Short mmCIF file of C-alpha atoms and ligand atoms in Angstrom, two decimals:
data_model
loop_
_atom_site.label_atom_id
_atom_site.label_comp_id
_atom_site.label_asym_id
_atom_site.label_seq_id
_atom_site.Cartn_x
_atom_site.Cartn_y
_atom_site.Cartn_z
CA MET A 1 72.79 -43.30 -36.18
CA ARG A 2 68.75 -42.58 -35.07
CA ASP A 3 68.25 -46.53 -34.24
CA VAL A 4 70.95 -46.84 -31.51
CA ALA A 5 70.90 -46.40 -27.97
CA LEU A 6 73.52 -46.87 -24.78
CA VAL A 7 72.02 -49.13 -21.74
CA VAL A 8 74.18 -47.50 -18.44
CA VAL A 9 73.57 -50.87 -16.31
CA ASP A 10 74.42 -50.84 -12.01
CA MET A 11 77.05 -48.34 -12.38
CA LEU A 12 76.11 -47.46 -8.60
CA TYR A 13 78.90 -46.67 -5.64
CA ASP A 14 78.00 -49.96 -3.61
CA PHE A 15 78.98 -51.77 -6.60
CA ILE A 16 82.05 -49.81 -7.50
CA ASP A 17 83.32 -48.74 -3.88
CA GLY A 18 80.79 -50.06 -1.46
CA THR A 19 79.49 -53.20 -0.04
CA MET A 20 79.47 -55.11 -3.23
CA ALA A 21 82.48 -53.30 -4.87
CA CYS A 22 83.09 -55.31 -7.99
CA GLN A 23 86.88 -55.66 -9.58
CA GLY A 24 87.56 -53.88 -12.30
CA ALA A 25 84.56 -50.90 -11.55
CA GLY A 26 87.33 -48.13 -11.74
CA GLU A 27 88.81 -48.72 -15.37
CA ALA A 28 85.11 -49.56 -16.49
CA VAL A 29 83.39 -45.99 -15.14
CA ARG A 30 86.63 -44.78 -17.09
CA ASN A 31 86.11 -46.14 -20.35
CA SER A 32 82.27 -45.64 -20.22
CA LEU A 33 82.68 -41.76 -20.00
CA LYS A 34 84.96 -42.10 -22.88
CA PHE A 35 82.16 -44.25 -24.19
CA ILE A 36 79.77 -41.65 -23.73
CA GLU A 37 81.87 -38.79 -24.55
CA LYS A 38 82.34 -40.20 -27.67
CA ILE A 39 78.96 -40.17 -29.09
CA THR A 40 78.35 -37.09 -27.15
CA GLU A 41 80.84 -35.43 -29.09
CA GLY A 42 81.35 -33.36 -25.71
CA SER A 43 79.81 -33.22 -21.72
CA PRO A 44 76.30 -31.88 -21.31
CA GLU A 45 77.90 -28.26 -20.33
CA SER A 46 79.49 -28.59 -24.05
CA ASP A 47 77.91 -25.97 -26.86
CA GLU A 48 78.54 -28.18 -29.94
CA ILE A 49 76.98 -31.41 -28.57
CA ILE A 50 74.63 -33.95 -30.35
CA TYR A 51 73.20 -34.64 -26.54
CA GLY A 52 70.15 -36.49 -27.29
CA THR A 53 70.48 -38.00 -30.55
CA PHE A 54 71.93 -40.92 -29.09
CA PRO A 55 69.96 -41.92 -26.29
CA ILE A 56 71.86 -43.07 -22.75
CA LEU A 57 69.49 -45.26 -20.39
CA PHE A 58 70.55 -45.44 -17.00
CA VAL A 59 69.40 -49.22 -14.95
CA ARG A 60 69.56 -48.42 -11.47
CA ASP A 61 69.45 -51.41 -8.81
CA SER A 62 66.46 -49.64 -6.13
CA HIS A 63 66.25 -51.53 -2.93
CA PRO A 64 63.97 -51.10 0.05
CA GLN A 65 65.19 -51.92 3.49
CA GLY A 66 65.07 -55.90 4.38
CA HIS A 67 64.90 -56.82 0.49
CA CYS A 68 65.04 -60.33 -0.23
CA SER A 69 68.60 -60.82 -2.00
CA PHE A 70 70.43 -59.54 1.64
CA GLN A 71 72.16 -61.84 3.42
CA ALA A 72 70.50 -60.60 6.75
CA GLN A 73 66.88 -61.75 4.38
CA GLY A 74 68.24 -65.28 3.41
CA GLY A 75 69.61 -63.88 0.06
CA PRO A 76 73.11 -64.00 -1.40
CA TRP A 77 74.72 -60.49 -1.18
CA PRO A 78 75.66 -58.21 1.40
CA GLU A 79 73.28 -55.08 2.09
CA HIS A 80 73.56 -53.06 -0.90
CA CYS A 81 71.84 -49.97 -3.05
CA VAL A 82 69.39 -49.08 -0.37
CA GLN A 83 67.14 -46.52 -1.83
CA GLY A 84 68.37 -43.58 -0.47
CA THR A 85 71.78 -44.02 0.35
CA HIS A 86 75.46 -42.92 -1.25
CA GLY A 87 75.69 -46.59 -2.68
CA ALA A 88 72.21 -46.40 -4.48
CA GLU A 89 73.49 -43.36 -6.87
CA ILE A 90 74.93 -43.22 -10.35
CA HIS A 91 78.82 -42.64 -10.40
CA GLU A 92 79.70 -39.09 -10.23
CA ALA A 93 81.51 -38.60 -13.51
CA LEU A 94 78.49 -40.59 -15.32
CA ARG A 95 75.59 -38.48 -13.57
CA PRO A 96 75.31 -35.35 -15.96
CA TYR A 97 74.46 -37.93 -18.36
CA ALA A 98 71.39 -39.14 -16.43
CA THR A 99 68.01 -38.08 -17.10
CA GLU A 100 64.92 -39.16 -14.70
CA GLU A 101 62.30 -40.30 -17.70
CA LEU A 102 65.71 -42.69 -18.96
CA THR A 103 66.38 -44.02 -15.72
CA PHE A 104 65.43 -47.19 -14.67
CA TYR A 105 64.87 -48.84 -11.50
CA LYS A 106 64.56 -52.45 -10.50
CA GLY A 107 64.53 -54.96 -7.61
CA TYR A 108 62.46 -51.53 -5.48
CA LYS A 109 59.39 -54.31 -4.32
CA LYS A 110 61.43 -56.07 -0.80
CA ASP A 111 60.46 -59.80 -2.31
CA LEU A 112 61.54 -59.28 -5.91
CA GLU A 113 65.02 -60.05 -6.71
CA GLN A 114 65.13 -58.41 -10.57
CA TYR A 115 69.06 -58.65 -11.80
CA SER A 116 67.56 -57.50 -15.39
CA GLY A 117 67.12 -54.11 -16.28
CA PHE A 118 64.81 -55.26 -19.26
CA GLU A 119 61.47 -54.73 -16.71
CA GLY A 120 63.07 -51.64 -14.66
CA VAL A 121 61.00 -48.73 -14.82
CA ASN A 122 61.21 -44.58 -14.51
CA HIS A 123 59.41 -42.66 -12.59
CA ALA A 124 56.50 -42.24 -15.07
CA GLY A 125 56.32 -46.24 -14.60
CA GLN A 126 57.56 -47.15 -18.10
CA SER A 127 60.18 -49.82 -18.47
CA LEU A 128 63.17 -49.91 -20.21
CA HIS A 129 62.20 -51.97 -23.19
CA GLU A 130 58.99 -49.75 -23.61
CA VAL A 131 60.50 -46.84 -23.82
CA LEU A 132 63.49 -48.22 -26.42
CA GLU A 133 60.34 -49.53 -28.38
CA LEU A 134 59.03 -45.80 -28.04
CA LEU A 135 62.11 -44.61 -29.48
CA ASP A 136 62.66 -47.24 -32.29
CA ILE A 137 66.05 -48.46 -30.96
CA LYS A 138 67.13 -51.52 -32.64
CA ASN A 139 70.89 -51.31 -31.47
CA VAL A 140 71.85 -51.04 -28.11
CA TYR A 141 75.68 -50.79 -26.31
CA VAL A 142 75.56 -52.37 -23.06
CA CYS A 143 77.62 -51.55 -20.20
CA GLY A 144 78.13 -51.94 -16.69
CA ILE A 145 78.16 -53.92 -13.46
CA ALA A 146 78.73 -56.97 -12.89
CA THR A 147 78.87 -58.99 -16.20
CA GLU A 148 77.93 -62.33 -14.42
CA TYR A 149 74.43 -60.92 -13.31
CA CYS A 150 72.77 -57.47 -14.24
CA VAL A 151 74.98 -56.96 -17.22
CA ARG A 152 74.18 -60.71 -18.31
CA ASN A 153 70.38 -60.95 -18.09
CA THR A 154 69.73 -57.75 -19.36
CA CYS A 155 71.76 -58.22 -22.16
CA GLU A 156 69.81 -61.49 -22.60
CA ASP A 157 66.64 -60.05 -22.45
CA LEU A 158 67.60 -57.52 -24.96
CA LYS A 159 68.64 -59.83 -27.27
CA LYS A 160 65.54 -61.84 -26.61
CA ALA A 161 63.41 -58.89 -27.76
CA GLY A 162 65.18 -59.02 -31.16
CA LEU A 163 67.57 -55.85 -30.56
CA ARG A 164 71.22 -56.02 -32.03
CA VAL A 165 73.35 -56.24 -28.86
CA LEU A 166 76.55 -54.83 -28.64
CA LEU A 167 78.68 -55.78 -25.26
CA LEU A 168 81.48 -52.98 -24.85
CA GLN A 169 84.22 -55.15 -23.26
CA ASP A 170 86.20 -52.94 -21.81
CA CYS A 171 83.08 -50.92 -19.44
CA LEU A 172 82.26 -54.10 -17.80
CA ALA A 173 83.24 -54.99 -14.04
CA TRP A 174 82.62 -58.44 -12.16
CA VAL A 175 82.20 -60.32 -8.88
CA ASP A 176 84.78 -63.39 -10.24
CA PRO A 177 87.20 -63.17 -13.18
CA GLN A 178 86.32 -66.68 -13.92
CA GLY A 179 82.63 -65.84 -13.58
CA HIS A 180 83.06 -62.79 -16.03
CA ARG A 181 85.23 -64.64 -18.89
CA GLU A 182 82.41 -67.15 -18.77
CA ALA A 183 79.40 -64.85 -19.02
CA LEU A 184 81.56 -63.32 -22.08
CA ALA A 185 81.62 -66.73 -23.78
CA ALA A 186 77.84 -67.21 -23.33
CA MET A 187 76.82 -64.40 -24.27
CA GLN A 188 78.77 -64.81 -27.64
CA ALA A 189 77.65 -67.79 -28.23
CA GLU A 190 74.09 -66.66 -27.81
CA GLY A 191 74.74 -63.99 -30.65
CA ILE A 192 75.25 -60.90 -28.19
CA LYS A 193 78.59 -58.98 -30.28
CA LEU A 194 81.18 -57.59 -27.86
CA ILE A 195 83.53 -55.27 -28.63
CA SER A 196 86.28 -53.16 -27.52
CA GLN A 197 85.42 -48.70 -28.55
ZN1 LIG B 201 70.43 -55.63 -6.04
#
């Protein structure tokens, strides 16, 4: 499948076991890893790997100190994913699959909150959307954290851009269980396909 990619949203330590630890995060990481191993047919160290034929794009929340979304600045969230801290790192089980050119940073401007990874940019300054177009991707699997915020906003932007969005529902974690269920129902109604591996 040449026009398929996976987008991994915010599988970062602060959302897994840090200042904003989300419910279901441990299982979401394990299941995402299983899915990645299935699509890459092995680990990055494996000889039989077809790694690279199925691009894996990572979205990273990446805030400067004193970001507007932090409670100390009047925002809704505890301090999280501050650039250069452990909390901002991709979980170590998934990190071997991440490359800089396919890693997209969001929320890096002090006064701008970005839930969606769609406008996130890599170190070369290319946006996630731009790179999906360059790779001629038409179908995206999405997994990540948190369902109600960054996953939902990313999925909706991908869908609006005309992509077929397949949400891996056992590879998600959430802030609030009811919010998670409502977000899934809303996304389904918008034409985002919920799938289990
Ligand atoms: Zn954030």
